[in-house]
CSV table of C-alpha atoms and ligand atoms in Angstrom, one decimal:
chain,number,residue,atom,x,y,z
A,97,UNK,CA,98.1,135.9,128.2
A,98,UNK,CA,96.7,139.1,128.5
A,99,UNK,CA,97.5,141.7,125.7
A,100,UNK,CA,100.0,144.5,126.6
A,101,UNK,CA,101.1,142.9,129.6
A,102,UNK,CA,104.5,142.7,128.0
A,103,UNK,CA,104.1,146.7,126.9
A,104,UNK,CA,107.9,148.5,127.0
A,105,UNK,CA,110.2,145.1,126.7
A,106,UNK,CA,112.5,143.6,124.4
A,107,UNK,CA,112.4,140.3,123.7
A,108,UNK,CA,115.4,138.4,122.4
A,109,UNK,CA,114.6,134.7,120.6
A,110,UNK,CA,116.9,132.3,119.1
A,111,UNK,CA,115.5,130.1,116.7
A,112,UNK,CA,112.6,132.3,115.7
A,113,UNK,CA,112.9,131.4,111.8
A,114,UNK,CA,110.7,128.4,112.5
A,115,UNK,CA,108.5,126.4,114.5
A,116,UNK,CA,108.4,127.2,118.1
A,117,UNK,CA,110.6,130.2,118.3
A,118,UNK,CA,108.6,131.9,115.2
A,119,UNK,CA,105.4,131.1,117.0
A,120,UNK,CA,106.8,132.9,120.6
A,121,UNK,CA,107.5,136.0,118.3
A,122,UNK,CA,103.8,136.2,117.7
A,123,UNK,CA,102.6,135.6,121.4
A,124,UNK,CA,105.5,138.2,122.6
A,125,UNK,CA,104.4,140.6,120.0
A,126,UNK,CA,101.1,140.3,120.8
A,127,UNK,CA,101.4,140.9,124.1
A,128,UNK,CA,103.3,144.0,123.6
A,129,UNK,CA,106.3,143.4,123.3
A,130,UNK,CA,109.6,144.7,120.7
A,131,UNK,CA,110.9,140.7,119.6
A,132,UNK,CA,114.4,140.5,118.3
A,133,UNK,CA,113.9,137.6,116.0
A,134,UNK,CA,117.4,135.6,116.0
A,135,UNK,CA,118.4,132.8,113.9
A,136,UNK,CA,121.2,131.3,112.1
A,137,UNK,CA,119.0,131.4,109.0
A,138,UNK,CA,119.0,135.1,108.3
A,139,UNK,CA,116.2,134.5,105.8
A,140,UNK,CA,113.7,132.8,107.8
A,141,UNK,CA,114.4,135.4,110.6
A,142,UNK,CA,113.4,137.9,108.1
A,143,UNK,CA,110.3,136.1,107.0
A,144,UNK,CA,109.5,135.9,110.6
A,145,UNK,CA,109.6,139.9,110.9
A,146,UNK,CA,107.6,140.2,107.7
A,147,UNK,CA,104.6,138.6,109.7
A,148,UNK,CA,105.4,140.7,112.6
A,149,UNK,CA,106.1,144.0,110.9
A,150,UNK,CA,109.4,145.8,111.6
A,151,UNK,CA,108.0,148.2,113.9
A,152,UNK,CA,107.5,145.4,116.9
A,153,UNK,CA,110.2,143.2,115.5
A,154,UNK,CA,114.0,142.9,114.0
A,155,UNK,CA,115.8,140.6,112.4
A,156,UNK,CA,119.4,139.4,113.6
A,157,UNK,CA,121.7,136.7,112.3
A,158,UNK,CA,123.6,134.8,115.2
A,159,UNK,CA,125.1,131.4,115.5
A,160,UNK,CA,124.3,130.1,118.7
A,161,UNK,CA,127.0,127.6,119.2
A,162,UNK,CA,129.6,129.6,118.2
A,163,UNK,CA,130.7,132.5,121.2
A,164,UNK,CA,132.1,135.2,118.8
A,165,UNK,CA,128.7,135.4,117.1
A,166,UNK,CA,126.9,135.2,120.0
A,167,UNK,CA,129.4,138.0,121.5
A,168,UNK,CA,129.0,140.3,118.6
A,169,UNK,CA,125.7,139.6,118.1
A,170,UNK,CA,124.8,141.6,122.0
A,171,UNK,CA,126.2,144.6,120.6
A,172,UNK,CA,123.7,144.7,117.3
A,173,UNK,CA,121.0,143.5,119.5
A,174,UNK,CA,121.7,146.3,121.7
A,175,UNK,CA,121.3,148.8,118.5
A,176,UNK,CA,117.8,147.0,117.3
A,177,UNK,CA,115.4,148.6,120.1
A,178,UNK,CA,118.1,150.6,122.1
A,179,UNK,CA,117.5,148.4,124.9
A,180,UNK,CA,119.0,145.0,126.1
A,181,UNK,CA,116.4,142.5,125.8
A,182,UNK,CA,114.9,141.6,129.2
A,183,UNK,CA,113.3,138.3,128.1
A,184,UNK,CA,115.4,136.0,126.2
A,185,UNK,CA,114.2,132.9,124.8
A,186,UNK,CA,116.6,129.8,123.9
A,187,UNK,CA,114.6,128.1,121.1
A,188,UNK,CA,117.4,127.3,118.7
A,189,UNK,CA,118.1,123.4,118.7
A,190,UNK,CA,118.8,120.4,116.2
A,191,UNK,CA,118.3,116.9,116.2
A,192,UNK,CA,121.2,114.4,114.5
A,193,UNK,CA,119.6,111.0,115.6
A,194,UNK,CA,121.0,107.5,115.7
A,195,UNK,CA,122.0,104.6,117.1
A,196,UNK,CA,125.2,104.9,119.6
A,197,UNK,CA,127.4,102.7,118.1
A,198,UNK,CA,127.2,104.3,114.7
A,199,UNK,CA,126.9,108.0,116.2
A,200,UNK,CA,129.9,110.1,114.6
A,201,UNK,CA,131.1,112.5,117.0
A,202,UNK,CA,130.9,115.5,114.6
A,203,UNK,CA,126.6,114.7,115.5
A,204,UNK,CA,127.2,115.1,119.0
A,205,UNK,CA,129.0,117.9,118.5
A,206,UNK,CA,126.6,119.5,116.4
A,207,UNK,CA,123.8,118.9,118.7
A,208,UNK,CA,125.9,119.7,121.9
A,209,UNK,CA,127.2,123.4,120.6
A,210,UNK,CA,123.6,123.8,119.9
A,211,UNK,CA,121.2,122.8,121.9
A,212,UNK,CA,123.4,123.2,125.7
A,213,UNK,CA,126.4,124.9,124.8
A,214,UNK,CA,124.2,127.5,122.4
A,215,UNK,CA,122.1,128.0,126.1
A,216,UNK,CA,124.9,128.8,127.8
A,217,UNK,CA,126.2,131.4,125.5
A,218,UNK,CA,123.4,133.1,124.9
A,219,UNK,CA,121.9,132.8,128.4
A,220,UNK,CA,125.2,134.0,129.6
A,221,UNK,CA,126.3,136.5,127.0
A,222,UNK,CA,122.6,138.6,127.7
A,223,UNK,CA,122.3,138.5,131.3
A,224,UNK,CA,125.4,140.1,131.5
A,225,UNK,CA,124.5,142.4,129.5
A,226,UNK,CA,121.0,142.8,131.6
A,227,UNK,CA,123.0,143.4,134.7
A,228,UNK,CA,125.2,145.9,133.2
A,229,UNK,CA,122.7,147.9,132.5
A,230,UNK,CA,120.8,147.7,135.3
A,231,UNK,CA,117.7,146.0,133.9
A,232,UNK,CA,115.4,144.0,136.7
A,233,UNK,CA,112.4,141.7,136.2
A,234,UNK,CA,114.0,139.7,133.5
A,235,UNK,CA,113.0,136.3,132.1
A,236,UNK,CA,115.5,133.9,130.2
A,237,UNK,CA,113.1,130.5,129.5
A,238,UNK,CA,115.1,127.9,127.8
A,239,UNK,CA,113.4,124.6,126.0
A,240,UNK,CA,114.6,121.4,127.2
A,241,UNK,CA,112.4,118.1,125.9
A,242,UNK,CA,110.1,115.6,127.3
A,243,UNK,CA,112.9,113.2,125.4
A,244,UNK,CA,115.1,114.6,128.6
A,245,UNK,CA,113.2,112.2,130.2
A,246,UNK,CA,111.7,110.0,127.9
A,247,UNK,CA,115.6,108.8,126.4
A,248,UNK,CA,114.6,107.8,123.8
A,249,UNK,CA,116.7,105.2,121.3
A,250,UNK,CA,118.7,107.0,119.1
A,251,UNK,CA,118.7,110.1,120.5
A,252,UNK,CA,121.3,110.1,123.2
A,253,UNK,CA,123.1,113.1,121.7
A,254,UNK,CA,120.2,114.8,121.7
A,255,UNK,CA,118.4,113.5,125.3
A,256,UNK,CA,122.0,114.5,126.9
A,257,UNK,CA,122.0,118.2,125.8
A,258,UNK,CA,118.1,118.1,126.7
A,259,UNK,CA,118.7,116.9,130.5
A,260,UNK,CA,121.8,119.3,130.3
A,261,UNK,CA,119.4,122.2,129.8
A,262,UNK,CA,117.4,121.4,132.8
A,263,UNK,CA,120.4,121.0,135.7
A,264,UNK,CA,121.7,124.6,133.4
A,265,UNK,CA,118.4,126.3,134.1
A,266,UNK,CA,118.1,125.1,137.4
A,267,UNK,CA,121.9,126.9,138.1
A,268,UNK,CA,121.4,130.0,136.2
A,269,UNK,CA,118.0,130.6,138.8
A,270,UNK,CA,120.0,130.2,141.8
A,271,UNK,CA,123.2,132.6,140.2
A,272,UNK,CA,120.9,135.3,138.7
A,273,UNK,CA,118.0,135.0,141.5
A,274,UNK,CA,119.7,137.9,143.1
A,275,UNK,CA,119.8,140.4,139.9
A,276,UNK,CA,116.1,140.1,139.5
A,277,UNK,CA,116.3,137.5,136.9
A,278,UNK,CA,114.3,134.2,136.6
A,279,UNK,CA,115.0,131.4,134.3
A,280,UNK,CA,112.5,128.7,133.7
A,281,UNK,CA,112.9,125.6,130.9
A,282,UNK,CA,109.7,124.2,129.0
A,283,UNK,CA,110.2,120.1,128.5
A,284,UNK,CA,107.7,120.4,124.9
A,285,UNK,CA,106.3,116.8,123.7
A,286,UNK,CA,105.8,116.1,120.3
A,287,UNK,CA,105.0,119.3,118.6
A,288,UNK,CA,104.1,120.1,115.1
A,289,UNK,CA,106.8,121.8,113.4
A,290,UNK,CA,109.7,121.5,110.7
A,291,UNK,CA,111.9,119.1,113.7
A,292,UNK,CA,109.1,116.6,113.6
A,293,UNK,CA,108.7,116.4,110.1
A,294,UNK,CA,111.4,114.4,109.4
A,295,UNK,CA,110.1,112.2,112.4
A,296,UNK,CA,108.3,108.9,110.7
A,297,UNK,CA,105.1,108.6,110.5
A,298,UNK,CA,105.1,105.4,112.5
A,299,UNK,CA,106.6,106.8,115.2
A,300,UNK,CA,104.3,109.9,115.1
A,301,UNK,CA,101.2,107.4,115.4
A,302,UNK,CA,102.9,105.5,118.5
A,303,UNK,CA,103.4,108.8,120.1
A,304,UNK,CA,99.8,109.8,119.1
A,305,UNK,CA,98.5,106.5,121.3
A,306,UNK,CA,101.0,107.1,123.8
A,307,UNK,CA,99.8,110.8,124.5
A,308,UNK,CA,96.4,110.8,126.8
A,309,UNK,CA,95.5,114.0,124.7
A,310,UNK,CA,95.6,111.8,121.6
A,311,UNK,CA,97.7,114.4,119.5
A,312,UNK,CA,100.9,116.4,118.5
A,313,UNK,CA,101.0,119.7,120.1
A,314,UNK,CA,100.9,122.9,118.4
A,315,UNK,CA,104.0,125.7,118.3
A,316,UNK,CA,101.3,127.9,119.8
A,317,UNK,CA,100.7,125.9,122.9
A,318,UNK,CA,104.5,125.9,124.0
A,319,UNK,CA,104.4,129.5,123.2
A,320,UNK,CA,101.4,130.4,125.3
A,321,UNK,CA,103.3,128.9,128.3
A,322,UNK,CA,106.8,130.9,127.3
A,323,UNK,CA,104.5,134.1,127.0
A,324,UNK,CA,103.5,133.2,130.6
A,325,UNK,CA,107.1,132.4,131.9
A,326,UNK,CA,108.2,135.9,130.1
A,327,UNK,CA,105.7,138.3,131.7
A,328,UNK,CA,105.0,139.6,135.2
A,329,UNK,CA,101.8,137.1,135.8
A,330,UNK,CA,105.3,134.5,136.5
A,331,UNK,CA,106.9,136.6,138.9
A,332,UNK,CA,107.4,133.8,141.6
A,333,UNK,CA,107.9,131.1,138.8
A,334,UNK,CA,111.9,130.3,138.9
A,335,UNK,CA,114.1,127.4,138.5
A,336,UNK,CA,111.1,125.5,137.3
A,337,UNK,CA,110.8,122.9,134.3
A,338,UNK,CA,107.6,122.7,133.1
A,339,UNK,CA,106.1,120.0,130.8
A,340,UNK,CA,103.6,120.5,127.9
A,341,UNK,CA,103.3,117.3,126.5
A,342,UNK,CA,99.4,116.9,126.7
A,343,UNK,CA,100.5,114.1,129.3
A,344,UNK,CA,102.8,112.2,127.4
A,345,UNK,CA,105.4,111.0,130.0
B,1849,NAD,P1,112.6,124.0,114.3
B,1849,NAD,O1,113.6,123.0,113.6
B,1849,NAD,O2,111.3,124.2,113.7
B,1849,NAD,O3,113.4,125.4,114.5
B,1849,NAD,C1,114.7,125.5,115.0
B,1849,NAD,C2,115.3,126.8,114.6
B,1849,NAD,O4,116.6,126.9,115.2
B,1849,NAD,C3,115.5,126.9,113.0
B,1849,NAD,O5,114.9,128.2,112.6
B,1849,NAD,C4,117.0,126.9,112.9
B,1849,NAD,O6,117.5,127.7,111.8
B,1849,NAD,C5,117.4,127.5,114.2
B,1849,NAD,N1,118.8,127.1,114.5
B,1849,NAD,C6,119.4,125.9,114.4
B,1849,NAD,N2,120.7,125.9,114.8
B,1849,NAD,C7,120.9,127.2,115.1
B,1849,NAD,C8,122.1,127.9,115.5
B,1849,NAD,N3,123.3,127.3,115.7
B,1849,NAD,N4,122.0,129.2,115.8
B,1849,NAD,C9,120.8,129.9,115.7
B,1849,NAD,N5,119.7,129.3,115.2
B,1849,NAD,C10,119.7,128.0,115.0
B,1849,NAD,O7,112.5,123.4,115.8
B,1849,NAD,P2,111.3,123.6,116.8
B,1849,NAD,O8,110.5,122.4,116.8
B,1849,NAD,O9,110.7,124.9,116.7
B,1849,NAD,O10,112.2,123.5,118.2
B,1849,NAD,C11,112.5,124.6,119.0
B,1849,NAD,C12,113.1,124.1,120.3
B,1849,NAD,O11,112.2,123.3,121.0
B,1849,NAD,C13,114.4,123.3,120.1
B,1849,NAD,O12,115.3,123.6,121.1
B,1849,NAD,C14,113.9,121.9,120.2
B,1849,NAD,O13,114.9,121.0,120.6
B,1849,NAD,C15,112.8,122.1,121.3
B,1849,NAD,N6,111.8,121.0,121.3
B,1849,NAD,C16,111.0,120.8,120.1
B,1849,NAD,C17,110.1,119.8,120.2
B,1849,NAD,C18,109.2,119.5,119.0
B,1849,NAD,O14,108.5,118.5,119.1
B,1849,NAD,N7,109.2,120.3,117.9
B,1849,NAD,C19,109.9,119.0,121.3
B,1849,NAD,C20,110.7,119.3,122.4
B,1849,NAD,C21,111.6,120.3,122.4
């Protein structure tokens, strides 16, 4: 992406303490724009910043899956770069895996409030707040997975909410098409950060066979392609879910 393209917006991302959200505040900041770096863990949020310097970016704590943080968190984000983010990125998710018939419900919860329910709230909570102020040309890019498609054992919690964030994208473009806003989701493979490192090796080797690139991704190389989604070069890009797996199907 080009380098000031994204000159004079604020960028809002959830999940930015780590891994893929961290590595989209360095892409959006690179490319010009302010990056409200949200997370539920203030401190990694911070440490995120510290990278960034607090000129192009701010820290802010927020609970995704819970709607009075997510509500009061609009307000503060408001306050950061007195301007409503334009581009919003939904990066924050968890994994609880295991098999069905020993899956307590308190990990599907979990990975529902956070990974599809945390989308809609935030997606929801800042586009209003983009409309009410009168903001066009915005950009809300939420990650879905290639396990979405891949449903994977043990993972139906998390394969659910994934699939859930594709028909939720694909709804929120059709709603928000008409206020100038487009919202795209990113189906990642298997990409090298903290969520995979729990993964086993074992299963990181068969995934390593299975992908025709013969490798994990980098948080970088889902970034590039949520730089692209957030910026102008996208314009006619809406609705769409895009897969950077390297070819893994
Ligand atoms: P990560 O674990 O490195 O980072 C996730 C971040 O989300 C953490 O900083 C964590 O504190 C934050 N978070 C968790 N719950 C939160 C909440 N309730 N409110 C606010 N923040 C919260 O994960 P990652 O690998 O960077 O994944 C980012 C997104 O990409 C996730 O939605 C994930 O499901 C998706 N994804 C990742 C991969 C992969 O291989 N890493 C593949 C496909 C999709």
């Amino acid at each position: 992406m080009s380098v000031g393209v994204l000159a004079g917006k604020v960028a809002l991302v959830t999940g930015a303490g780590s891994g893929i959200g961290r590595a989209t505040c360095r892409l959006l900041a690179r490319d010009g724009a302010k990056v409200i770096v949200a997370d539920r863990n203030l401190k990694a949020a911070q440490e995120t910043v510290q990278e960034l310097g607090s000129e192009r970016s701010a820290a802010l704590e927020v609970d995704v899956s819970s709607a009075q943080s997510v509500q009061s968190s609009v307000a503060e984000a408001l306050k950061k770069f007195q301007q409503a983010p334009t581009i919003v990125v939904n990066s924050a998710g968890i994994t609880r895996d295991g098999y069905l018939l020993k899956m307590p419900e308190r990990d599907y919860d979990d990975v529902y409030g956070v990974n599809l329910k945390g989308t809609f709230l935030v997606t929801q909570a800042y586009a209003k707040a983009m409309i009410e102020q009168k903001l066009e040309n915005g950009s809300i890019v939420n990650l879905s997975s290639i396990v979405a498609k891949m449903n994977n054992v043990g993972q139906a919690n998390y394969a659910a909410t994934k699939a859930g964030v594709i028909s939720f994208t694909e709804v929120a473009s059709k709603e928000f098409g008409k206020f100038g806003i487009r919202v795209n989701c990113i189906l990642p493979g298997y990409i090298d950060t903290p969520m995979v490192a729990v993964v086993p090796d074992s299963v990181k080797q068969q995934v390593v066979q299975r992908c025709p690139l013969g490798r994990l991704g980098q948080p970088e190389e889902i970034a590039e392609v949520i730089a692209f989604l957030a910026s102008p070069q996208s314009s006619y890009v809406n609705g769409a879910a895009i897969e950077v797996t390297g070819g893994l199907k």
